[in-house]
Tab-separated table of C-alpha atoms and ligand atoms in Angstrom:
chain	number	residue	atom	x	y	z
A	107	MET	CA	213.682	-39.252	-161.864
A	108	PRO	CA	216.354	-36.618	-162.731
A	109	ILE	CA	215.313	-32.998	-163.041
A	110	LEU	CA	218.495	-31.928	-164.731
A	111	GLY	CA	220.063	-33.952	-167.559
A	112	CYS	CA	223.675	-33.208	-168.348
A	113	ILE	CA	225.882	-34.128	-171.255
A	114	ALA	CA	229.626	-33.662	-170.707
A	115	ASP	CA	232.136	-33.763	-173.496
A	116	ASP	CA	234.805	-35.474	-171.427
A	117	PHE	CA	235.081	-37.485	-168.233
A	118	THR	CA	236.934	-35.042	-166.007
A	119	GLY	CA	234.510	-32.340	-167.071
A	120	ALA	CA	231.646	-34.631	-166.068
A	121	THR	CA	232.950	-35.183	-162.541
A	122	ASP	CA	233.680	-31.474	-162.240
A	123	LEU	CA	230.063	-30.677	-163.104
A	124	ALA	CA	228.725	-33.504	-160.914
A	125	ALA	CA	230.755	-32.191	-157.971
A	126	MET	CA	229.331	-28.703	-158.459
A	127	LEU	CA	225.748	-30.029	-158.456
A	128	VAL	CA	226.387	-32.156	-155.367
A	129	ALA	CA	227.927	-29.165	-153.567
A	130	HIS	CA	224.727	-27.227	-154.306
A	131	GLY	CA	222.387	-29.855	-153.013
A	132	MET	CA	221.526	-32.160	-155.932
A	133	ARG	CA	222.076	-35.915	-155.624
A	134	THR	CA	224.029	-36.634	-158.787
A	135	VAL	CA	225.223	-39.720	-160.576
A	136	GLN	CA	227.700	-39.734	-163.446
A	137	VAL	CA	227.166	-42.452	-166.048
A	138	ILE	CA	229.732	-43.428	-168.620
A	139	GLY	CA	228.457	-43.233	-172.153
A	140	VAL	CA	224.903	-42.942	-173.467
A	141	PRO	CA	222.622	-44.705	-170.894
A	142	GLN	CA	221.016	-47.769	-172.360
A	143	GLY	CA	218.459	-48.685	-169.668
A	144	PRO	CA	216.569	-46.698	-167.071
A	145	LEU	CA	218.435	-43.721	-165.586
A	146	PRO	CA	219.835	-43.955	-162.039
A	147	ASP	CA	217.794	-42.527	-159.194
A	148	ALA	CA	219.213	-39.024	-158.745
A	149	ASP	CA	218.262	-35.331	-158.994
A	150	ALA	CA	220.796	-34.869	-161.778
A	151	VAL	CA	222.368	-37.374	-164.166
A	152	VAL	CA	225.604	-36.463	-165.943
A	153	VAL	CA	226.296	-38.482	-169.066
A	154	ALA	CA	230.057	-38.536	-169.629
A	155	LEU	CA	231.011	-38.708	-173.291
A	156	LYS	CA	234.485	-38.688	-174.846
A	157	SER	CA	233.286	-36.347	-177.565
A	158	ARG	CA	235.474	-33.240	-177.150
A	159	THR	CA	237.935	-34.273	-179.850
A	160	ALA	CA	235.853	-36.910	-181.621
A	161	PRO	CA	234.865	-36.325	-185.269
A	162	VAL	CA	232.063	-33.751	-185.367
A	163	THR	CA	229.390	-36.131	-186.676
A	164	HIS	CA	230.208	-38.676	-183.963
A	165	ALA	CA	230.114	-36.003	-181.244
A	166	VAL	CA	226.763	-34.709	-182.464
A	167	ALA	CA	225.212	-38.195	-182.726
A	168	GLU	CA	226.358	-39.263	-179.254
A	169	SER	CA	225.220	-35.983	-177.688
A	170	LEU	CA	221.766	-36.263	-179.290
A	171	ALA	CA	221.466	-39.880	-178.124
A	172	ALA	CA	222.382	-38.798	-174.607
A	173	CYS	CA	219.880	-35.956	-174.809
A	174	ASP	CA	217.111	-38.320	-175.901
A	175	ALA	CA	217.893	-40.725	-173.067
A	176	LEU	CA	217.838	-37.905	-170.499
A	177	LEU	CA	214.560	-36.518	-171.851
A	178	ALA	CA	213.012	-39.964	-171.868
A	179	GLY	CA	214.115	-40.320	-168.255
A	180	GLY	CA	212.237	-37.141	-167.296
A	181	ALA	CA	214.899	-34.386	-167.395
A	182	LYS	CA	213.332	-30.931	-167.479
A	183	GLN	CA	216.426	-29.006	-168.535
A	184	ILE	CA	219.490	-30.124	-170.526
A	185	PHE	CA	223.014	-28.927	-169.683
A	186	PHE	CA	225.793	-29.256	-172.259
A	187	LYS	CA	229.067	-29.152	-170.308
A	188	TYR	CA	232.337	-28.269	-172.021
A	189	CYS	CA	235.638	-27.126	-170.721
A	190	SER	CA	236.106	-23.900	-168.728
A	191	THR	CA	238.886	-23.140	-171.215
A	192	PHE	CA	236.434	-23.712	-174.126
A	193	ASP	CA	238.617	-26.526	-175.534
A	194	SER	CA	237.679	-27.035	-179.157
A	195	THR	CA	238.936	-26.484	-182.666
A	196	ASP	CA	237.513	-24.201	-185.352
A	197	GLU	CA	235.667	-27.282	-186.716
A	198	GLY	CA	233.928	-27.835	-183.366
A	199	ASN	CA	232.714	-29.579	-181.374
A	200	ILE	CA	231.083	-27.011	-179.103
A	201	GLY	CA	229.142	-25.170	-181.844
A	202	PRO	CA	227.868	-28.186	-183.783
A	203	VAL	CA	226.803	-30.063	-180.640
A	204	ALA	CA	225.072	-26.999	-179.190
A	205	ASP	CA	223.314	-26.380	-182.543
A	206	ALA	CA	222.068	-29.960	-182.665
A	207	LEU	CA	220.826	-29.879	-179.032
A	208	MET	CA	219.140	-26.536	-179.573
A	209	LYS	CA	217.289	-27.905	-182.550
A	210	ARG	CA	216.283	-31.113	-180.768
A	211	LEU	CA	215.022	-29.124	-177.762
A	212	GLN	CA	213.479	-26.370	-179.929
A	213	ALA	CA	215.240	-24.019	-177.553
A	214	GLY	CA	215.869	-21.097	-179.930
A	215	PHE	CA	218.416	-19.462	-177.635
A	216	ALA	CA	221.102	-20.542	-175.157
A	217	ILE	CA	223.916	-19.107	-173.131
A	218	ALA	CA	227.534	-20.119	-173.613
A	219	CYS	CA	229.346	-19.495	-170.316
A	220	PRO	CA	232.536	-21.374	-169.418
A	221	ALA	CA	233.408	-19.024	-166.513
A	222	PHE	CA	234.532	-20.735	-163.299
A	223	PRO	CA	235.962	-18.124	-160.880
A	224	ALA	CA	236.902	-20.709	-158.191
A	225	ASN	CA	239.359	-22.033	-160.772
A	226	ALA	CA	240.335	-18.592	-162.049
A	227	ARG	CA	238.391	-18.700	-165.296
A	228	SER	CA	236.605	-15.411	-165.877
A	229	ILE	CA	234.991	-13.766	-168.906
A	230	TYR	CA	235.198	-10.033	-169.466
A	231	GLN	CA	233.908	-8.314	-172.621
A	232	GLY	CA	233.642	-11.771	-174.146
A	233	HIS	CA	237.313	-12.580	-173.526
A	234	LEU	CA	238.236	-15.647	-171.494
A	235	PHE	CA	240.949	-15.244	-168.887
A	236	VAL	CA	242.829	-17.919	-166.975
A	237	GLY	CA	243.987	-16.089	-163.892
A	238	THR	CA	245.394	-12.815	-165.224
A	239	ALA	CA	246.285	-14.238	-168.651
A	240	LEU	CA	244.160	-14.237	-171.738
A	241	LEU	CA	243.249	-17.792	-172.760
A	242	ASN	CA	245.678	-17.708	-175.676
A	243	GLU	CA	248.581	-16.797	-173.376
A	244	SER	CA	247.685	-19.167	-170.574
A	245	GLY	CA	249.448	-22.290	-171.819
A	246	MET	CA	246.265	-23.467	-173.547
A	247	GLU	CA	247.753	-22.268	-176.827
A	248	ASN	CA	250.035	-25.357	-176.514
A	249	HIS	CA	247.303	-27.920	-175.758
A	250	PRO	CA	248.196	-31.109	-177.661
A	251	LEU	CA	244.684	-31.639	-179.102
A	252	THR	CA	242.769	-28.364	-178.847
A	253	PRO	CA	245.228	-25.443	-178.911
A	254	MET	CA	243.288	-22.264	-177.959
A	255	ARG	CA	244.794	-19.312	-179.833
A	256	ASP	CA	241.960	-16.797	-179.558
A	257	ALA	CA	240.530	-15.565	-176.232
A	258	ASN	CA	237.504	-13.818	-177.785
A	259	LEU	CA	234.719	-16.326	-177.295
A	260	VAL	CA	232.223	-14.532	-179.519
A	261	ARG	CA	234.692	-14.985	-182.359
A	262	VAL	CA	235.632	-18.559	-181.389
A	263	LEU	CA	232.030	-19.755	-181.178
A	264	SER	CA	231.072	-17.847	-184.326
A	265	ARG	CA	233.638	-19.927	-186.261
A	266	GLN	CA	231.851	-23.102	-185.102
A	267	THR	CA	228.217	-22.191	-185.875
A	268	GLU	CA	226.096	-20.484	-188.504
A	269	ALA	CA	223.930	-19.065	-185.717
A	270	GLY	CA	224.412	-15.505	-184.485
A	271	VAL	CA	226.494	-15.152	-181.329
A	272	GLY	CA	226.037	-12.112	-179.076
A	273	LEU	CA	227.467	-10.889	-175.784
A	274	VAL	CA	225.924	-10.068	-172.443
A	275	PRO	CA	228.665	-7.803	-171.103
A	276	PHE	CA	229.904	-7.290	-167.557
A	277	SER	CA	227.966	-4.005	-167.205
A	278	VAL	CA	224.701	-5.890	-167.671
A	279	VAL	CA	225.594	-9.065	-165.787
A	280	ASP	CA	226.639	-6.993	-162.794
A	281	GLN	CA	223.130	-5.512	-162.560
A	282	GLY	CA	221.679	-8.926	-161.852
A	283	GLU	CA	218.987	-11.366	-162.995
A	284	SER	CA	216.381	-8.967	-164.456
A	285	ALA	CA	218.927	-7.012	-166.546
A	286	ILE	CA	220.384	-10.268	-167.800
A	287	ARG	CA	216.938	-11.544	-168.804
A	288	ARG	CA	216.281	-8.302	-170.694
A	289	ALA	CA	219.587	-8.657	-172.504
A	290	PHE	CA	218.715	-12.239	-173.472
A	291	ASN	CA	215.414	-11.022	-174.934
A	292	GLN	CA	217.124	-8.231	-176.878
A	293	LEU	CA	219.709	-10.592	-178.330
A	294	ARG	CA	217.006	-13.161	-179.225
A	295	ASP	CA	214.835	-10.470	-180.849
A	296	GLY	CA	217.929	-9.314	-182.760
A	297	GLY	CA	218.329	-12.751	-184.264
A	298	ARG	CA	221.160	-14.047	-182.023
A	299	ARG	CA	220.916	-17.653	-180.896
A	300	TYR	CA	223.841	-17.704	-178.444
A	301	ALA	CA	224.937	-15.330	-175.718
A	302	ILE	CA	228.442	-15.393	-174.373
A	303	THR	CA	227.874	-14.112	-170.847
A	304	ASP	CA	230.591	-12.234	-168.980
A	305	ALA	CA	231.132	-13.492	-165.432
A	306	VAL	CA	233.899	-12.806	-162.973
A	307	THR	CA	232.361	-13.762	-159.649
A	308	ASP	CA	230.135	-16.508	-158.249
A	309	GLU	CA	227.411	-13.855	-157.730
A	310	HIS	CA	227.442	-13.294	-161.496
A	311	LEU	CA	227.066	-17.027	-162.070
A	312	HIS	CA	224.132	-17.257	-159.645
A	313	ALA	CA	222.438	-14.323	-161.357
A	314	ILE	CA	222.946	-15.794	-164.835
A	315	GLY	CA	221.748	-19.180	-163.577
A	316	ALA	CA	218.577	-17.589	-162.194
A	317	ALA	CA	217.970	-15.819	-165.505
A	318	CYS	CA	218.169	-19.162	-167.326
A	319	ALA	CA	215.508	-20.863	-165.213
A	320	ASP	CA	213.215	-21.292	-168.203
A	321	HIS	CA	215.870	-22.159	-170.805
A	322	ALA	CA	215.542	-25.636	-172.262
A	323	LEU	CA	219.285	-25.748	-172.914
A	324	ILE	CA	222.221	-24.391	-170.886
A	325	THR	CA	225.765	-24.605	-172.262
A	326	GLY	CA	228.895	-23.910	-170.329
A	327	GLY	CA	231.427	-24.974	-167.753
A	328	SER	CA	230.586	-26.345	-164.323
A	329	GLY	CA	230.627	-22.837	-162.771
A	330	ILE	CA	227.337	-21.828	-164.326
A	331	ALA	CA	225.690	-24.950	-162.807
A	332	MET	CA	225.940	-23.433	-159.311
A	333	GLY	CA	222.879	-21.254	-159.919
A	334	LEU	CA	220.630	-24.016	-161.287
A	335	PRO	CA	219.690	-26.059	-158.203
A	336	GLN	CA	218.010	-23.005	-156.638
A	337	ASN	CA	215.768	-22.691	-159.692
A	338	PHE	CA	214.536	-26.237	-159.087
A	339	ARG	CA	214.009	-25.565	-155.372
A	340	ASN	CA	212.034	-22.422	-156.289
A	341	GLN	CA	209.903	-24.536	-158.630
A	342	GLY	CA	209.239	-27.072	-155.860
A	343	LEU	CA	211.054	-29.796	-157.796
A	344	LEU	CA	214.033	-30.250	-155.494
A	345	PRO	CA	213.845	-30.860	-151.746
A	346	ASP	CA	216.558	-29.618	-149.397
A	347	ARG	CA	219.186	-32.361	-149.330
A	348	GLY	CA	221.589	-33.106	-146.485
A	349	ASP	CA	225.027	-34.563	-147.078
A	350	ALA	CA	225.067	-35.646	-150.726
A	351	ASP	CA	228.738	-36.678	-150.978
A	352	SER	CA	229.457	-39.692	-148.788
A	353	LEU	CA	231.467	-42.654	-150.257
A	354	PRO	CA	232.461	-46.091	-148.952
A	355	GLU	CA	235.759	-46.263	-147.014
A	356	ALA	CA	238.845	-45.916	-149.234
A	357	LYS	CA	241.407	-48.739	-149.145
A	358	GLY	CA	244.171	-50.330	-151.266
A	359	ALA	CA	247.384	-49.049	-152.735
A	360	MET	CA	247.647	-45.544	-154.161
A	361	ALA	CA	248.663	-44.423	-157.616
A	362	VAL	CA	248.520	-41.516	-160.069
A	363	VAL	CA	248.491	-41.826	-163.856
A	364	VAL	CA	249.220	-38.649	-165.807
A	365	GLY	CA	248.557	-37.853	-169.451
A	366	SER	CA	247.844	-34.136	-169.238
A	367	CYS	CA	250.545	-31.812	-170.590
A	368	SER	CA	249.022	-28.659	-169.089
A	369	ARG	CA	251.149	-26.169	-167.152
A	370	ALA	CA	249.260	-27.002	-163.944
A	371	THR	CA	249.883	-30.725	-164.305
A	372	LEU	CA	253.554	-30.327	-165.283
A	373	GLY	CA	253.948	-28.305	-162.043
A	374	GLN	CA	252.202	-31.049	-160.009
A	375	ILE	CA	254.560	-33.695	-161.473
A	376	GLY	CA	257.515	-31.465	-160.566
A	377	LEU	CA	256.479	-31.251	-156.955
A	378	ALA	CA	255.615	-34.968	-156.695
A	379	ARG	CA	259.168	-35.900	-157.892
A	380	ASP	CA	260.598	-34.573	-154.606
A	381	HIS	CA	258.288	-36.734	-152.458
A	382	VAL	CA	257.158	-40.006	-154.085
A	383	PRO	CA	258.369	-42.452	-156.756
A	384	VAL	CA	257.720	-40.969	-160.244
A	385	LEU	CA	258.190	-42.820	-163.534
A	386	GLU	CA	258.355	-40.637	-166.641
A	387	LEU	CA	257.770	-42.711	-169.747
A	388	ASP	CA	259.438	-41.363	-172.897
A	389	ALA	CA	256.993	-41.852	-175.744
A	390	LEU	CA	259.340	-40.095	-178.157
A	391	ALA	CA	262.186	-42.566	-177.468
A	392	THR	CA	259.815	-45.571	-177.451
A	393	PRO	CA	256.791	-44.791	-179.634
A	394	ASP	CA	255.149	-48.170	-178.846
A	395	ALA	CA	252.310	-48.465	-176.333
A	396	LYS	CA	252.967	-52.122	-175.469
A	397	ALA	CA	256.658	-51.522	-174.860
A	398	LEU	CA	255.963	-48.419	-172.752
A	399	ALA	CA	253.374	-50.282	-170.670
A	400	GLN	CA	255.906	-53.058	-170.174
A	401	GLN	CA	258.457	-50.554	-168.881
A	402	ALA	CA	255.845	-49.326	-166.383
A	403	ARG	CA	255.045	-52.875	-165.285
A	404	ALA	CA	258.688	-53.611	-164.586
A	405	TRP	CA	259.104	-50.308	-162.695
A	406	MET	CA	256.069	-50.737	-160.430
A	407	ASP	CA	257.333	-54.086	-159.012
A	408	GLY	CA	257.594	-53.763	-155.217
A	409	LYS	CA	256.660	-50.054	-155.218
A	410	LEU	CA	252.907	-50.153	-154.615
A	411	ASN	CA	251.645	-49.606	-151.068
A	412	GLU	CA	249.088	-47.864	-148.877
A	413	GLU	CA	251.535	-45.347	-147.422
A	414	ARG	CA	252.143	-43.086	-150.407
A	415	PRO	CA	251.271	-43.003	-154.097
A	416	VAL	CA	253.421	-43.825	-157.103
A	417	VAL	CA	253.114	-41.492	-160.121
A	418	ILE	CA	253.372	-42.760	-163.702
A	419	VAL	CA	253.636	-40.064	-166.342
A	420	GLY	CA	253.167	-40.095	-170.116
A	421	SER	CA	253.061	-36.311	-170.424
A	422	ALA	CA	255.924	-34.212	-171.655
A	423	ALA	CA	256.914	-30.568	-172.150
A	424	PRO	CA	255.594	-28.769	-175.302
A	425	ASP	CA	258.793	-29.309	-177.385
A	426	LYS	CA	258.720	-33.112	-176.802
A	427	VAL	CA	254.957	-33.230	-177.478
A	428	ALA	CA	255.504	-31.345	-180.744
A	429	ALA	CA	258.317	-33.721	-181.763
A	430	LEU	CA	256.136	-36.825	-181.205
A	431	GLN	CA	253.238	-35.219	-183.035
A	432	GLN	CA	255.539	-34.419	-185.958
A	433	LYS	CA	256.653	-38.019	-186.031
A	434	LEU	CA	253.218	-39.696	-185.689
A	435	GLY	CA	250.571	-37.045	-186.320
A	436	ARG	CA	248.621	-35.296	-183.553
A	437	ASP	CA	245.859	-37.831	-183.024
A	438	ALA	CA	248.128	-40.888	-183.238
A	439	ALA	CA	250.550	-39.325	-180.715
A	440	GLY	CA	247.644	-38.701	-178.291
A	441	MET	CA	246.265	-42.220	-178.771
A	442	LEU	CA	249.688	-43.763	-178.197
A	443	VAL	CA	249.981	-42.140	-174.766
A	444	GLU	CA	246.302	-42.753	-173.923
A	445	HIS	CA	246.580	-46.494	-174.793
A	446	THR	CA	249.742	-46.781	-172.761
A	447	LEU	CA	248.282	-45.145	-169.686
A	448	ALA	CA	245.016	-47.080	-169.963
A	449	ALA	CA	247.039	-50.321	-169.900
A	450	VAL	CA	249.131	-49.034	-166.992
A	451	ALA	CA	245.996	-48.151	-165.012
A	452	ALA	CA	244.472	-51.607	-165.631
A	453	GLU	CA	247.745	-53.189	-164.358
A	454	LEU	CA	247.780	-50.975	-161.262
A	455	VAL	CA	244.225	-51.974	-160.374
A	456	ALA	CA	244.991	-55.647	-161.044
A	457	ARG	CA	247.897	-55.290	-158.566
A	458	GLY	CA	245.673	-53.927	-155.769
A	459	VAL	CA	245.522	-50.176	-156.337
A	460	GLY	CA	242.262	-49.048	-154.740
A	461	ARG	CA	242.828	-45.288	-154.906
A	462	LEU	CA	243.710	-43.954	-158.304
A	463	VAL	CA	244.084	-40.379	-159.585
A	464	VAL	CA	244.035	-39.835	-163.346
A	465	ALA	CA	245.234	-36.495	-164.707
A	466	GLY	CA	243.868	-35.333	-168.034
A	467	GLY	CA	240.449	-35.397	-169.626
A	468	GLU	CA	241.179	-37.543	-172.649
A	469	THR	CA	243.445	-39.668	-170.531
A	470	SER	CA	240.645	-40.197	-168.020
A	471	GLY	CA	238.323	-41.283	-170.826
A	472	ALA	CA	240.799	-43.900	-171.943
A	473	VAL	CA	241.404	-45.182	-168.391
A	474	VAL	CA	237.729	-45.314	-167.441
A	475	GLN	CA	236.920	-47.275	-170.585
A	476	ALA	CA	239.847	-49.675	-170.019
A	477	LEU	CA	238.649	-50.336	-166.450
A	478	GLY	CA	235.082	-51.044	-167.650
A	479	ILE	CA	233.600	-48.438	-165.335
A	480	THR	CA	229.955	-47.638	-165.937
A	481	SER	CA	229.084	-45.170	-163.200
A	482	LEU	CA	230.670	-42.889	-160.617
A	483	ARG	CA	229.221	-41.808	-157.283
A	484	ILE	CA	230.481	-38.358	-156.451
A	485	GLY	CA	232.253	-37.785	-153.156
A	486	PRO	CA	234.050	-34.899	-151.467
A	487	GLN	CA	236.201	-32.493	-153.484
A	488	ILE	CA	239.979	-32.601	-153.232
A	489	ASP	CA	240.317	-29.235	-154.947
A	490	PRO	CA	237.615	-27.202	-156.769
A	491	GLY	CA	236.302	-29.268	-159.675
A	492	VAL	CA	237.992	-32.563	-158.663
A	493	PRO	CA	236.078	-34.870	-156.350
A	494	TRP	CA	236.912	-38.366	-155.225
A	495	THR	CA	234.393	-40.714	-156.739
A	496	TYR	CA	233.461	-44.359	-156.207
A	497	ALA	CA	233.663	-46.179	-159.526
A	498	GLU	CA	231.449	-49.170	-160.255
A	499	PRO	CA	231.518	-52.012	-160.996
A	500	ALA	CA	235.285	-51.858	-160.298
A	501	GLY	CA	234.759	-50.809	-156.644
A	502	LEU	CA	237.572	-48.347	-156.926
A	503	HIS	CA	238.144	-44.837	-155.530
A	504	LEU	CA	238.914	-42.745	-158.561
A	505	ALA	CA	239.649	-39.026	-159.001
A	506	LEU	CA	239.572	-37.695	-162.556
A	507	LYS	CA	241.598	-34.475	-162.578
A	508	SER	CA	241.212	-31.976	-165.329
A	509	GLY	CA	244.682	-31.171	-166.624
A	510	ASN	CA	244.329	-27.541	-165.592
A	511	PHE	CA	242.916	-28.054	-162.102
A	512	GLY	CA	244.358	-28.687	-158.683
A	513	ALA	CA	246.978	-27.082	-156.474
A	514	ARG	CA	250.676	-27.825	-156.993
A	515	ASP	CA	250.641	-30.535	-154.314
A	516	PHE	CA	247.533	-32.197	-155.732
A	517	PHE	CA	249.114	-35.651	-156.258
A	518	LEU	CA	250.084	-35.783	-152.567
A	519	LYS	CA	247.078	-33.944	-151.096
A	520	ALA	CA	244.603	-36.282	-152.814
A	521	PHE	CA	245.746	-39.149	-150.531
A	522	GLN	CA	245.963	-37.256	-147.257
A	523	PRO	CA	243.413	-38.535	-144.775
B	804	ADP	N1	254.354	-37.044	-174.496
B	804	ADP	C1	253.266	-36.819	-175.207
B	804	ADP	N2	253.328	-36.556	-176.515
B	804	ADP	C2	252.193	-36.361	-177.265
B	804	ADP	N3	250.956	-36.363	-176.735
B	804	ADP	C3	250.839	-36.605	-175.443
B	804	ADP	C4	251.976	-36.805	-174.592
B	804	ADP	N4	251.541	-37.009	-173.337
B	804	ADP	C5	250.239	-36.909	-173.356
B	804	ADP	N5	249.784	-36.677	-174.622
B	804	ADP	C6	248.382	-36.562	-175.056
B	804	ADP	O1	247.920	-35.248	-174.803
B	804	ADP	C7	246.513	-35.318	-174.582
B	804	ADP	C8	246.234	-34.554	-173.274
B	804	ADP	O2	244.879	-34.380	-173.191
B	804	ADP	P1	244.084	-34.587	-171.820
B	804	ADP	O3	244.357	-35.971	-171.282
B	804	ADP	O4	242.670	-34.254	-172.119
B	804	ADP	O5	244.715	-33.537	-170.831
B	804	ADP	P2	244.132	-32.128	-170.406
B	804	ADP	O6	243.173	-32.447	-169.315
B	804	ADP	O7	245.309	-31.335	-169.988
B	804	ADP	O8	243.415	-31.552	-171.597
B	804	ADP	C9	246.136	-36.794	-174.513
B	804	ADP	O9	245.596	-37.217	-175.725
B	804	ADP	C10	247.474	-37.429	-174.230
B	804	ADP	O10	247.530	-38.791	-174.675
B	805	LIG	O1	235.728	-27.193	-167.191
B	805	LIG	C1	236.861	-27.635	-166.974
B	805	LIG	O2	237.874	-26.956	-167.006
B	805	LIG	C2	236.999	-29.109	-166.703
B	805	LIG	O3	235.820	-29.609	-166.177
B	805	LIG	C3	237.234	-29.860	-167.938
B	805	LIG	O4	236.421	-29.929	-168.838
B	805	LIG	C4	238.469	-30.534	-167.961
B	805	LIG	O5	238.977	-30.938	-169.219
B	805	LIG	P1	240.464	-31.415	-169.312
B	805	LIG	O6	241.327	-30.225	-169.057
B	805	LIG	O7	240.676	-31.999	-170.660
B	805	LIG	O8	240.672	-32.413	-168.201
């Protein structure tokens, strides 16, 4: 019976969170979509939704259904996982989903903390930084679906909810758990329902996590999850676990499918070009998913093997993305590339690919759905936030890489023994 029930707004985010929980001693299973039957046997269950950019009403309904399934399965605390770069629009979906979960859980108050220092996301005075850059100067201002043009999270979340949003600043967080708890109480007494919590180190995240032990709802990135398992151990709900990340032996040909247009991913494609076969599809020249998938099929002939990966890319630089969006509209442009890459992934697996990396959250959602995957067992991490997983029923080793994550050599490193 799971102790912690998690709802993730995209598939890469779900594996990121699951990897964090596994690394801190919770047996964790990621399920795709709202669970219909009994929950898997695990300490934590992460329900992966594709709700980050869905219409608000759809995102809220799916998240509530996931919450109900997790509560019915015994979860004692609910975690709403969104992106460490707070990916959303002014219409949502972070605020509306958090509001709905808060109401369903009668929580009254919750933190909002996307900080993830291991991946260089920190929050200071309510402002989100990616490395040394403010969020709105980090490349995220060019995200194809959720451009982030304001780094002040109090302001960003306030535009998405009627509820009051406050700040627990660095000076308080740095004092530790008791000071943080007091700040929560003051904000709650002052009528605030959310607290953006500053955090620049893992120690801050552990302290915030400890201060949230009795919260019905936690919202944030995977970083904040690092402090939660200890709460359950303190409560006698979680035994000490040994190795929680073993997977069956990996075999089959290797491939990478890329739909993320983030700076990090564009850099990873650049490095891969010098080492392995890379196909860059041009969605602007051929705005037709079937024709693009056909180009990929023809290209992959004779190239798939177990020695090195092939890389098939739908992504493009910001000017080309903008041109395609102008031509088709933002959502249709995204769907075109997602449909193409989902078909490409299905073809790769049909041709014997047994180790597949997918880059991009929305892209991963499309691929996982096309492959009919229902659950992922979480294995060892390749880089922070990106584990190998074993996908069932496909029996495939799959890594879902957040666009922003991974070192420059990620597409090579992932396949090194
Ligand atoms: N060449 C392109 N033109 C327009 N949109 C694109 C292009 N390549 C990819 N996209 C879309 O951009 C979005 C990237 O989002 P996602 O896969 O979540 O990546 P990230 O993890 O970087 O957020 C997807 O919807 C994808 O289909
Ligand atoms: O929190 C994060 O940064 C990731 O877990 C995440 O949500 C990834 O989203 P994408 O960048 O869309 O892959």
